[in-house]
Short mmCIF file of C-alpha atoms and ligand atoms in Angstrom, two decimals:
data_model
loop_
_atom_site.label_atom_id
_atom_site.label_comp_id
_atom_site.label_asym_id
_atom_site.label_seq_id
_atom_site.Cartn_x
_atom_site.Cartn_y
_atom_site.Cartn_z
CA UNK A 1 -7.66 49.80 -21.99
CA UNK A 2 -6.66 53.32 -22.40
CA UNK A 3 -5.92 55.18 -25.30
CA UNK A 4 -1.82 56.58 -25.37
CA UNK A 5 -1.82 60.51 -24.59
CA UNK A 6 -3.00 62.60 -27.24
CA UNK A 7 -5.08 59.94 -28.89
CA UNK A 8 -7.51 62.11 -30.90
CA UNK A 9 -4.68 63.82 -32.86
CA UNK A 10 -3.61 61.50 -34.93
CA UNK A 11 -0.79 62.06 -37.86
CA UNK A 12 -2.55 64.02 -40.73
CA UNK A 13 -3.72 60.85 -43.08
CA UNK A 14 -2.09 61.77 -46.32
CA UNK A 15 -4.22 62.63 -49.85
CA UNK A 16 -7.24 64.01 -46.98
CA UNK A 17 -5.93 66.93 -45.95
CA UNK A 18 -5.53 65.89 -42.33
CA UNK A 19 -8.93 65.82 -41.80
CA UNK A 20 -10.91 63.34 -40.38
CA UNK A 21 -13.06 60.78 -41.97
CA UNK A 22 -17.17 61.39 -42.27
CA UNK A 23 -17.34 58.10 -41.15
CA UNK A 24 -15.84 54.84 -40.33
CA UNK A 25 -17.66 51.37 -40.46
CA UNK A 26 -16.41 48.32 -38.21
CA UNK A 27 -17.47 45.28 -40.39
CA UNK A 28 -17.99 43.81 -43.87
CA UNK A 29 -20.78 41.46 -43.56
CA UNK A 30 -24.17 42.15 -44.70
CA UNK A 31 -24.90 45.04 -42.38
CA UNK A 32 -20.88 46.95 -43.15
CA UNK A 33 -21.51 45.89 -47.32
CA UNK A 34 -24.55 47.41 -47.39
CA UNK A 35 -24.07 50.61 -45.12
CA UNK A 36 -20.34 50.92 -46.93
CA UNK A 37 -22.81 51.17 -50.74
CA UNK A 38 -25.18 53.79 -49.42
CA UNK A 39 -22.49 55.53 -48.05
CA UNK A 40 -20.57 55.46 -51.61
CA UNK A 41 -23.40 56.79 -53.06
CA UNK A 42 -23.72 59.50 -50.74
CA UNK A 43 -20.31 60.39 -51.49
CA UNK A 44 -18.98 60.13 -48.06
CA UNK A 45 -15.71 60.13 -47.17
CA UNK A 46 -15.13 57.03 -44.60
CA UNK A 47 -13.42 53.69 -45.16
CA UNK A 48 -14.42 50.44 -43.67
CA UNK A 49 -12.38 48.46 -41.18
CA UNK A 50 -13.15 44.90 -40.95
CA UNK A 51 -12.20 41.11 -39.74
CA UNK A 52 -13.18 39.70 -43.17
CA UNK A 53 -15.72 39.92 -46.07
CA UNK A 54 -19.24 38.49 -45.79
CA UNK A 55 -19.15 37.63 -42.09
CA UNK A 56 -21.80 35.08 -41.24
CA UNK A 57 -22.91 34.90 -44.85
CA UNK A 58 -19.78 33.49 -45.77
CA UNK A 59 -20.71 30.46 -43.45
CA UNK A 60 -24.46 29.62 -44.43
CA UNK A 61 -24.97 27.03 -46.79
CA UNK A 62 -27.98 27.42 -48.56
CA UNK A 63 -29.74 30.56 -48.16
CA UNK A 64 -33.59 30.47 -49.50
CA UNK A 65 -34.98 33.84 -48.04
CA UNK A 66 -32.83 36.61 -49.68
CA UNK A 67 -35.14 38.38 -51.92
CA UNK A 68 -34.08 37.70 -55.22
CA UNK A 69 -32.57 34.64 -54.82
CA UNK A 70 -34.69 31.37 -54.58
CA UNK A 71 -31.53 29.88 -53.68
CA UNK A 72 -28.26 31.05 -53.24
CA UNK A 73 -24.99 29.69 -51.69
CA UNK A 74 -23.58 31.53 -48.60
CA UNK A 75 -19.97 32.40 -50.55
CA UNK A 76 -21.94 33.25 -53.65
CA UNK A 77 -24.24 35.98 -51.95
CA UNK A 78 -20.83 37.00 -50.52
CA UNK A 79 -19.24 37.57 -53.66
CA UNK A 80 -22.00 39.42 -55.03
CA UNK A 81 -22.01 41.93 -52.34
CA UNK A 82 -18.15 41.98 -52.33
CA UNK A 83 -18.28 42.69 -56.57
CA UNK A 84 -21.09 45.21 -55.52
CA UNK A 85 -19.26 46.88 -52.88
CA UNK A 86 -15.85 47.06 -55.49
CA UNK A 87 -18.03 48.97 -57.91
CA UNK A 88 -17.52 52.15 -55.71
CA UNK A 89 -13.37 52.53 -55.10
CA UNK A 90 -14.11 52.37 -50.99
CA UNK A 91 -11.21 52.05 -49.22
CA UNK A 92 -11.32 48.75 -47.25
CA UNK A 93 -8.80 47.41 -44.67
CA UNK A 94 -9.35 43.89 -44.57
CA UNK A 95 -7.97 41.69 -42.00
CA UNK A 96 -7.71 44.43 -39.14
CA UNK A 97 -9.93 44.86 -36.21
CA UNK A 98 -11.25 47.47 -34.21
CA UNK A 99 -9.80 47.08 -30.32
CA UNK A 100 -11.41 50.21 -29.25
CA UNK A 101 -13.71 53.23 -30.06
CA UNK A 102 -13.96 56.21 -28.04
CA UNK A 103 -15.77 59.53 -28.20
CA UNK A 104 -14.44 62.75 -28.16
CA UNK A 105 -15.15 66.50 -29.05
CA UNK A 106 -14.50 65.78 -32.33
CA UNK A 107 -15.06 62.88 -33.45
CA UNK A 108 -14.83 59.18 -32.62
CA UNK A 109 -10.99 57.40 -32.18
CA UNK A 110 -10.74 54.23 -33.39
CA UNK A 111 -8.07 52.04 -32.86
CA UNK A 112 -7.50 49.09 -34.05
CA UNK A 113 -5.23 45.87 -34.24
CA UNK A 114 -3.09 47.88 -36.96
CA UNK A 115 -3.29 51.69 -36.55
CA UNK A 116 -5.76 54.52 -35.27
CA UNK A 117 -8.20 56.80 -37.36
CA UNK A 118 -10.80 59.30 -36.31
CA UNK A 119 -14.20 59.70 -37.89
CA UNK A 120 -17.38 62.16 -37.40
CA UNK A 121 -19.29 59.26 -37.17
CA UNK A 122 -18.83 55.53 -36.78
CA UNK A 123 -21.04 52.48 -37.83
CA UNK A 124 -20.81 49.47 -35.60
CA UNK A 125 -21.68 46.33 -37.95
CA UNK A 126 -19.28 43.76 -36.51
CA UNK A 127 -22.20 40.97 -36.38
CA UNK A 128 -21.62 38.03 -34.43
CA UNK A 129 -19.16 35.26 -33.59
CA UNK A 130 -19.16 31.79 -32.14
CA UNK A 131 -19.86 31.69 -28.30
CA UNK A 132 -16.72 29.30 -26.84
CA UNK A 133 -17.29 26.82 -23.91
CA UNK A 134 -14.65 28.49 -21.64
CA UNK A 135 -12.44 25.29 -20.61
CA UNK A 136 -9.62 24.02 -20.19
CA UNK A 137 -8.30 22.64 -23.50
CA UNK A 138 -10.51 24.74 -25.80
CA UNK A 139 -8.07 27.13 -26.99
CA UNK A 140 -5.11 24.76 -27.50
CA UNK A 141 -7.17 22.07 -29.22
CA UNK A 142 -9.06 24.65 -31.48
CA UNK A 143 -8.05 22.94 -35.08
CA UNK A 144 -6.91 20.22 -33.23
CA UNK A 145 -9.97 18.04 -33.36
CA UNK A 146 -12.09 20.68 -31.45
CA UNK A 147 -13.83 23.02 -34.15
CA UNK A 148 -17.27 25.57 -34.49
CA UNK A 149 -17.82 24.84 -37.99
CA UNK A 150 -19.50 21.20 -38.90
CA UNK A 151 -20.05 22.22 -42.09
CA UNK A 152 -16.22 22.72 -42.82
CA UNK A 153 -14.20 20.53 -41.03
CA UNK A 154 -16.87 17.60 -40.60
CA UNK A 155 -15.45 14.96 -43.29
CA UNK A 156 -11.89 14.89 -41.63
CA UNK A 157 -13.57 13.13 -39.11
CA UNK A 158 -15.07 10.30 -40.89
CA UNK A 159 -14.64 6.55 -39.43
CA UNK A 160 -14.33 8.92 -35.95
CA UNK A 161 -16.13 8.97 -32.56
CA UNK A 162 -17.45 12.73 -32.40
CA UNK A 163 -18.67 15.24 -29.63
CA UNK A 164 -21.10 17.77 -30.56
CA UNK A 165 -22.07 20.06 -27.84
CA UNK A 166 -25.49 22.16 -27.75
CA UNK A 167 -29.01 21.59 -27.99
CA UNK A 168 -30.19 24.02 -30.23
CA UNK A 169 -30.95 24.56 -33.80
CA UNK A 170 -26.65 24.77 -34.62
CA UNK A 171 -26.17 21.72 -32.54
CA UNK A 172 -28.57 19.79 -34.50
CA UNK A 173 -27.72 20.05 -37.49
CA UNK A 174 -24.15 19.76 -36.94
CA UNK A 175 -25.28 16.63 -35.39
CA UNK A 176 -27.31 15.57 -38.53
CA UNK A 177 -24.44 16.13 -40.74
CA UNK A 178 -22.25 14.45 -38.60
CA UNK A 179 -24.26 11.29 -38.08
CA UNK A 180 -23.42 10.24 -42.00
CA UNK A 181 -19.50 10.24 -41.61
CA UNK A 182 -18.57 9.82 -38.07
CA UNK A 183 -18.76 6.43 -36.48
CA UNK A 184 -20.59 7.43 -33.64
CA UNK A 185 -21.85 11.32 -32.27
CA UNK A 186 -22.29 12.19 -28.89
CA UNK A 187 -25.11 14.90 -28.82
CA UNK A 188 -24.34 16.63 -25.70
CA UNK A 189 -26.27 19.31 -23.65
CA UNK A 190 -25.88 20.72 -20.21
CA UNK A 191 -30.17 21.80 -20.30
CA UNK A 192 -32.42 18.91 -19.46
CA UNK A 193 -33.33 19.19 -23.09
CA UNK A 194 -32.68 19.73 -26.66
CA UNK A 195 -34.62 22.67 -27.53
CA UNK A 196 -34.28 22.47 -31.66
CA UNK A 197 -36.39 21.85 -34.02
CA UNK A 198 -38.87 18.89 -33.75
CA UNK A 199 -38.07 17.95 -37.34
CA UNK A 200 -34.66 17.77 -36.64
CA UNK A 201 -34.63 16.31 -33.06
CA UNK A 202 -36.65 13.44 -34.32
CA UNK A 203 -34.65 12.54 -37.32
CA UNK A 204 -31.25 12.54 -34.54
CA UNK A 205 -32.91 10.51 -32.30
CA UNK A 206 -33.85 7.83 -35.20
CA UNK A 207 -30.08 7.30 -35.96
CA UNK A 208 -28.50 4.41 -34.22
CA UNK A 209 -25.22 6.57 -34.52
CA UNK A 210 -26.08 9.62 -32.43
CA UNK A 211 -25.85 8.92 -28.28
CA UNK A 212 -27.76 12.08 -26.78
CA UNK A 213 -27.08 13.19 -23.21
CA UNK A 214 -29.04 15.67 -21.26
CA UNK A 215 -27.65 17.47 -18.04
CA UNK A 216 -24.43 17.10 -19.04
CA UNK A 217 -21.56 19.70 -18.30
CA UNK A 218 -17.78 19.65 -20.11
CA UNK A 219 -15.19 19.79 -18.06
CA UNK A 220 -12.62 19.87 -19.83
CA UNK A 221 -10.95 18.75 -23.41
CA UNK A 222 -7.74 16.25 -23.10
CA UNK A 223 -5.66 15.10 -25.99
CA UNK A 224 -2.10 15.28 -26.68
CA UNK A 225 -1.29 16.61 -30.24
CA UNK A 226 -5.38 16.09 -31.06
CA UNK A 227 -8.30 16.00 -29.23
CA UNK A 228 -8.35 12.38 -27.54
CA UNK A 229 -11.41 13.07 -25.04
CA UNK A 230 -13.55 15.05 -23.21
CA UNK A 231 -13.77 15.28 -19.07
CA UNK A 232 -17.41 15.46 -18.57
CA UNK A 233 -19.89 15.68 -15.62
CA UNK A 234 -23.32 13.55 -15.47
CA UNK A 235 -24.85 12.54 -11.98
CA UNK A 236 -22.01 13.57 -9.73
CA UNK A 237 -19.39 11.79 -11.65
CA UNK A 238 -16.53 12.91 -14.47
CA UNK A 239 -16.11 10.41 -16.59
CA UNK A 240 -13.92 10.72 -19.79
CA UNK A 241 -15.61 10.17 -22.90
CA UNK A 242 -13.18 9.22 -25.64
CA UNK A 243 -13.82 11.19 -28.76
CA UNK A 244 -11.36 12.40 -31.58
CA UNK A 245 -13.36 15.36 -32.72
CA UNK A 246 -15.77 18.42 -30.81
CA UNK A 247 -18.29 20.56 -32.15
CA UNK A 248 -18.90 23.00 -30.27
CA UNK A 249 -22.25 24.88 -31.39
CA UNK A 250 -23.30 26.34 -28.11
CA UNK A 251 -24.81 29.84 -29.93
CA UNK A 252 -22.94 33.08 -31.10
CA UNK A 253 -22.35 36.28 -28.91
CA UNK A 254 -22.13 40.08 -30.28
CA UNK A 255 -18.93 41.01 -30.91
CA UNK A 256 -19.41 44.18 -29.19
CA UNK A 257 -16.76 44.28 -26.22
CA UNK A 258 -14.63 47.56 -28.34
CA UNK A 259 -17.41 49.87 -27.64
CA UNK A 260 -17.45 49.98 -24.22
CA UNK A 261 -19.16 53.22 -23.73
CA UNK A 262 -22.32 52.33 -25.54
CA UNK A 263 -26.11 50.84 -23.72
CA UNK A 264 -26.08 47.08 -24.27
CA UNK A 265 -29.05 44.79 -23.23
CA UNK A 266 -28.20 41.75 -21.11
CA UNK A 267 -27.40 39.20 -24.24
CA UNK A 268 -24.65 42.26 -24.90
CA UNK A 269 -26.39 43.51 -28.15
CA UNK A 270 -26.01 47.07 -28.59
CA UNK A 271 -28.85 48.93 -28.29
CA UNK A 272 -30.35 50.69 -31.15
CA UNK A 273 -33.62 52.99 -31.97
CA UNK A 274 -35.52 52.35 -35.19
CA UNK A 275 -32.88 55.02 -36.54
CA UNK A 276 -29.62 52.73 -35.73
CA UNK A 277 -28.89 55.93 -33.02
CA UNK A 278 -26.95 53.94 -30.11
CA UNK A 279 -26.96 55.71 -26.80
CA UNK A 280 -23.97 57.58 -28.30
CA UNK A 281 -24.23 60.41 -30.60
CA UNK A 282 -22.39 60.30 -33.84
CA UNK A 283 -22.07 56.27 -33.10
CA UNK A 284 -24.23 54.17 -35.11
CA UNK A 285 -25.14 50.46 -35.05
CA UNK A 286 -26.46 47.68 -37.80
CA UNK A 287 -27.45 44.50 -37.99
CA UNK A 288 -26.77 41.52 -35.25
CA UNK A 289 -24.70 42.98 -33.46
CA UNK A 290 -28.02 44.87 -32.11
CA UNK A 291 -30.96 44.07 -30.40
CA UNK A 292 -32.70 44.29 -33.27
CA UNK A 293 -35.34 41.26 -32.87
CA UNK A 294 -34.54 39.04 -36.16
CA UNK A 295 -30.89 38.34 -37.56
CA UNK A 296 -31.33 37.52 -40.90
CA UNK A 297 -28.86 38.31 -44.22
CA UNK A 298 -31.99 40.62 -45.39
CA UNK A 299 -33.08 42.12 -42.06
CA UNK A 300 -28.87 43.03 -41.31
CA UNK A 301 -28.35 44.68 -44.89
CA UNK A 302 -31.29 46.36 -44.93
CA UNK A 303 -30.75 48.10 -41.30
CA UNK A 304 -26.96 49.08 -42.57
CA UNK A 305 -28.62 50.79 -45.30
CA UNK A 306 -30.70 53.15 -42.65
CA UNK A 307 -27.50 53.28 -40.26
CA UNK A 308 -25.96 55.37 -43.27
CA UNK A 309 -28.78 57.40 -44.07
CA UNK A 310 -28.52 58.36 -40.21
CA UNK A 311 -25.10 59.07 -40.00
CA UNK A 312 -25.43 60.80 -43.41
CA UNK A 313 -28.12 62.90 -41.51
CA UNK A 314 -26.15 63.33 -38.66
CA UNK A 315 -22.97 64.87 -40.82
CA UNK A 316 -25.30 67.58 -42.79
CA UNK A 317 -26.80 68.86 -39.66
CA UNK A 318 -23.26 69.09 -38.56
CA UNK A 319 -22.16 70.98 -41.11
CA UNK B 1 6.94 31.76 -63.27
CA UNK B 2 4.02 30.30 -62.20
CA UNK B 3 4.33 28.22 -58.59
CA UNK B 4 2.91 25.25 -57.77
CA UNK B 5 -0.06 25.81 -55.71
CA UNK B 6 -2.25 23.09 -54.09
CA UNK B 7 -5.28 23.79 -51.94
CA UNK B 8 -6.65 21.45 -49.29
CA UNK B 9 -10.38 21.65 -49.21
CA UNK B 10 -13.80 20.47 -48.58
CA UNK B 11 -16.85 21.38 -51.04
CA UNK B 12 -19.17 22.38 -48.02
CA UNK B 13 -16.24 24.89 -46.35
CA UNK B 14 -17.29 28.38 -47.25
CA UNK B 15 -13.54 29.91 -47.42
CA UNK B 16 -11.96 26.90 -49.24
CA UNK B 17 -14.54 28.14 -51.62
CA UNK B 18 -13.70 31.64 -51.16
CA UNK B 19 -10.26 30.47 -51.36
CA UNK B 20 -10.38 29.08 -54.67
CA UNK B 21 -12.74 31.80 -56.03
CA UNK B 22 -9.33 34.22 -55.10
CA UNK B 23 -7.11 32.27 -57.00
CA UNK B 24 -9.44 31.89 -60.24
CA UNK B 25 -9.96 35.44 -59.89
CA UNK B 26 -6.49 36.27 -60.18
CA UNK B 27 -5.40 33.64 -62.95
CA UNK B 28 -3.56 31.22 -60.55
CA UNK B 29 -3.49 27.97 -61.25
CA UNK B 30 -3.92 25.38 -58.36
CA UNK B 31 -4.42 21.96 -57.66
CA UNK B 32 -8.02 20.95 -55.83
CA UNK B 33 -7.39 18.56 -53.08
CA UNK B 34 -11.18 17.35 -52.05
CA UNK B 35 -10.08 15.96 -48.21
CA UNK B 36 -13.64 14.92 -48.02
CA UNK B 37 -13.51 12.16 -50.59
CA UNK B 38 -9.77 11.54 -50.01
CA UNK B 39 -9.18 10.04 -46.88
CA UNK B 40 -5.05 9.84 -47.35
CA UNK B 41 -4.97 13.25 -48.76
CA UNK B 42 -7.02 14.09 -45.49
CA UNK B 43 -4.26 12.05 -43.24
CA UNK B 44 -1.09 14.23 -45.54
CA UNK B 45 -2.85 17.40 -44.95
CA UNK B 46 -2.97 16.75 -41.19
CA UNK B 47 0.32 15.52 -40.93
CA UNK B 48 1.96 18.20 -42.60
CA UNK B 49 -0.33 21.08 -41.09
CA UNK B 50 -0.48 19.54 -37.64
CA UNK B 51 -3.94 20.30 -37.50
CA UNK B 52 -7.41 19.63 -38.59
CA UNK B 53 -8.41 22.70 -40.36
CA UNK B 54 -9.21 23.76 -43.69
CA UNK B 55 -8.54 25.09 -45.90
CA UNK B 56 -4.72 24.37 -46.16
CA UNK B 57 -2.95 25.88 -48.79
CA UNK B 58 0.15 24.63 -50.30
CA UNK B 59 2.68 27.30 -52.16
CA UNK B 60 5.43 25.96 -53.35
CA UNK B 61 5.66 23.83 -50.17
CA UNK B 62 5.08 26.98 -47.71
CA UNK B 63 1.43 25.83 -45.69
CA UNK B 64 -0.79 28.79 -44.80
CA UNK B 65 -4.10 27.67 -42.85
CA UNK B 66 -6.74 29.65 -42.85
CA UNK B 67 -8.11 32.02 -46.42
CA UNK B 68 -5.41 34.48 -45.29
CA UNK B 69 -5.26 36.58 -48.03
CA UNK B 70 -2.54 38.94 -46.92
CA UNK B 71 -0.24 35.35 -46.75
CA UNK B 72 -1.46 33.83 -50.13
CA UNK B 73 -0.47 36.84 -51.97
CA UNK B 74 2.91 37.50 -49.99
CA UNK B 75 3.97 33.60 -50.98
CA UNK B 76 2.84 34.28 -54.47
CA UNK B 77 4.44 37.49 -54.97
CA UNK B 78 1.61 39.49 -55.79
C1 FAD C 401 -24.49 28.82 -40.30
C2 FAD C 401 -25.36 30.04 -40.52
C3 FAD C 401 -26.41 29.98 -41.43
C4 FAD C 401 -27.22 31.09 -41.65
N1 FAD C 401 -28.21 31.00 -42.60
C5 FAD C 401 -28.94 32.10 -42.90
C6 FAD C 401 -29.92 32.08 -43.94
O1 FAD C 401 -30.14 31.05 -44.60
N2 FAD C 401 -30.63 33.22 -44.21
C7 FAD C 401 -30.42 34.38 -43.51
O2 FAD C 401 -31.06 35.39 -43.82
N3 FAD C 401 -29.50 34.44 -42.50
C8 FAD C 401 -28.76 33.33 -42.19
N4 FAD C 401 -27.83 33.40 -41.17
C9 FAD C 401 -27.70 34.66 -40.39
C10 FAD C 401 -26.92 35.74 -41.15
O3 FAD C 401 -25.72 35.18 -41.63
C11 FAD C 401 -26.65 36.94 -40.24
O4 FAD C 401 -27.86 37.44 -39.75
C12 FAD C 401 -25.93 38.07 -40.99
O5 FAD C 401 -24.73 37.62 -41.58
C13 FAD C 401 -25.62 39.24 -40.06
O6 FAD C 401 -24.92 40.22 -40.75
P1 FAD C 401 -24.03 41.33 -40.01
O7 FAD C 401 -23.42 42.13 -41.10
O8 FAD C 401 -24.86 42.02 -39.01
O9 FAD C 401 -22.93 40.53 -39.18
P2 FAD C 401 -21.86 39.41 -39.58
O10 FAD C 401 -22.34 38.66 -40.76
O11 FAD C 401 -21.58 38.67 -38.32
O12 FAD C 401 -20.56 40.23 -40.03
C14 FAD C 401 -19.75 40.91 -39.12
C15 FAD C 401 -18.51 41.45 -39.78
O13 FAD C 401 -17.78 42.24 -38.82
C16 FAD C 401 -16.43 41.84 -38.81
N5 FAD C 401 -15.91 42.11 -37.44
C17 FAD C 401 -16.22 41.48 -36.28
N6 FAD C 401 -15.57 42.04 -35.24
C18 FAD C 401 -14.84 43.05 -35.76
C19 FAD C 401 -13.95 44.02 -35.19
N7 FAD C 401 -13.68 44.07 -33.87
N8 FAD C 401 -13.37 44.93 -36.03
C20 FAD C 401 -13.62 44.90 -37.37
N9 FAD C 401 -14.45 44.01 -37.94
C21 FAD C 401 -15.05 43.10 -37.16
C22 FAD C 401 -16.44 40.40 -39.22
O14 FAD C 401 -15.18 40.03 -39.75
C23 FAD C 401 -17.53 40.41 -40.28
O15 FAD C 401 -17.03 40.84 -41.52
C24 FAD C 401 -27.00 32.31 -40.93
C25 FAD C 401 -25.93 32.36 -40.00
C26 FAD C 401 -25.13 31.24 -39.79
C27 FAD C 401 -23.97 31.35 -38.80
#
């Protein structure tokens, strides 16, 4: 997608002058929160452009490794950094997404699913999201029986025959949870093997209520209002497996498609030195949507914080 | 005047809970539908939603799905 002619030179924002922002930061979960502090202290002038508040954090449960806390809920941590961030009056458009960022002379345009603003500098911290199967039915039945969070919507379907698809960690424990209210689970991988935790593995395999199945592909997801079954394909043949709910935990992917112009690896992180510098100057990055090794609450917050020290770097030797 | 608020929730959904936290924090009053422990509730909510999804909230019999917050405070008014 292009941007219209004469993108770059945008109406003069009113109360700034007309000039552009130091800096603009895509995201609010740990990575954005934390950047969008440092920044306030540095007395930047930026304002932070985001999907929602907390990102992931908002969906763990229990979190036992944020220093600090020997145990904290998910929505809790989230509404400490939220209270944290509204110390500092930092103007934050909630609800809005970035569509696409784009260097120029000046600065970096970013548009987004509302307006367009241009910054000096930009800080990518727009995390990860659920990766979707990518078949037929998905998208209409998505709150119609097919969901990515257990967690949530698992006690609707109690008494109900359930699919959970993925053999990882997600898919697990979705699976464990699942196992106490639904009537029966199908645990359902296309690998020739669940690849979780042992721990976990063992204690699905123990329950009479979870049916695992290996080498398995979806097809497709049939219903009529709801979710009434899945097409699936085992040995050669589709069969239809009758189930009023999916799961679908196959992993998360970097929401990183608006930034087209910067290095990605081949899982589609963004690429980032130990300075958050992406292959584009004046365009930072923080947290998991990079290929920074571990994505953890700690590990994102703490590499937003350096992302604004860069970028705060970056505007002084600007200046 | 206050209006009659209802939220459909489960205690393990992190936005029902961030929901809820949004209307305590702003003095509205609401009635806390647990889905998970009420099985008819569960069935209303999915009839009158047409989907699975929570949370639900209820304003004054206007449904918004989802912690939409631009939404909650339109049908409140705020
Ligand atoms: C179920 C679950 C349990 C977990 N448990 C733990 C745990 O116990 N301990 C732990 O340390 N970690 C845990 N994690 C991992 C942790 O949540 C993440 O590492 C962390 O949230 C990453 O932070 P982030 O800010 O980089 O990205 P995210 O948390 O993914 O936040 C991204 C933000 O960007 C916004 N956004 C996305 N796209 C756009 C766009 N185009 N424009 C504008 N905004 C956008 C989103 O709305 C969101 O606000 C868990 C994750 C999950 C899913």
């Amino acid at each position: 997608m292009k941007f219209p002619a004469g993108a770059g030179h945008f109406p003069p924002r009113p109360g700034n002058g007309g000039n552009m922002y130091d800096l603009i930061i895509i995201g609010a979960g740990p990575a954005g929160i934390t950047a969008a502090v440092y920044a306030a202290r540095k007395k930047m002038d930026f304002i932070v452009i985001t999907g929602d508040i907390g990102g992931q954090a908002a969906w763990s449960g229990d979190i036992e490794n944020y220093t600090g806390y020997q145990f904290v809920t998910g929505p809790e941590l989230v509404s400490k950094f939220e209270e944290h961030m509204r110390k500092y009056a930092i103007e934050t458009k909630e609800g809005e997404e970035a569509v696409e960022i784009k260097k120029g002379p000046a600065g970096v345009a970013v548009r987004t699913t509302k307006g367009a603003y241009e910054a000096k500098t930009v800080i990518i911290a727009s995390g990860k999201k659920s990766r979707e199967l990518g078949v037929p039915g998905e998208k209409e039945f998505k709150n119609h029986g097919l969901t990515y969070c257990a967690t949530c919507d698992g006690p609707l379907f109690a008494g109900k025959d359930v699919a959970v698809i993925g053999g990882g960690n997600s898919a697990l424990d979705a699976a464990l949870q699942l196992m106490r209210i639904a009537r029966r689970v199908y645990l359902i991988t296309n690998a020739p093997a669940f690849t979780g935790d042992p721990v976990m593995l063992e204690k699905v395999r123990a329950s009479a209520a979870v049916t695992s199945m290996v080498n398995t592909e979806i097809k497709e997801i049939i219903g009529g209002k709801m979710v009434t079954g899945i097409r699936i394909k085992k040995d050669g043949t589709e069969p239809t497996l009758s189930v009023g709910g999916v799961f679908v935990e196959i992993g998360l992917i970097p929401n990183a498609a608006f930034a087209p112009e910067v290095d990605k690896n081949g899982a589609g992180e963004i690429k980032v030195n130990c300075r958050n510098e992406t292959s584009v100057p004046g365009i930072f990055a923080a947290g998991d949507v990079t290929d920074v090794p571990e994505k953890q609450i700690i590990i994102a917050a703490g590499e937003g914080a350096k992302a604004a020290l860069t970028a705060f770097r970056y505007l002084s030797r600007m200046r | 005047m206050d209006k009659k608020v209802k939220v459909y929730s489960t205690p393990t959904c992190p936005f029902c809970i961030r929901t809820k936290q949004f209307l305590k924090d702003n003095n509205i009053f609401f009635e806390d539908v647990d889905v998970a422990a009420d099985q008819e509730a569960a069935k209303e909510m999915m009839q009158r939603s047409g989907q699975m999804g929570v949370p639900v909230i209820d304003i004054e019999g206007r449904l918004i799905v989802g912690f939409d917050k631009e939404e909650i405070k339109k049908a409140l008014g705020m």
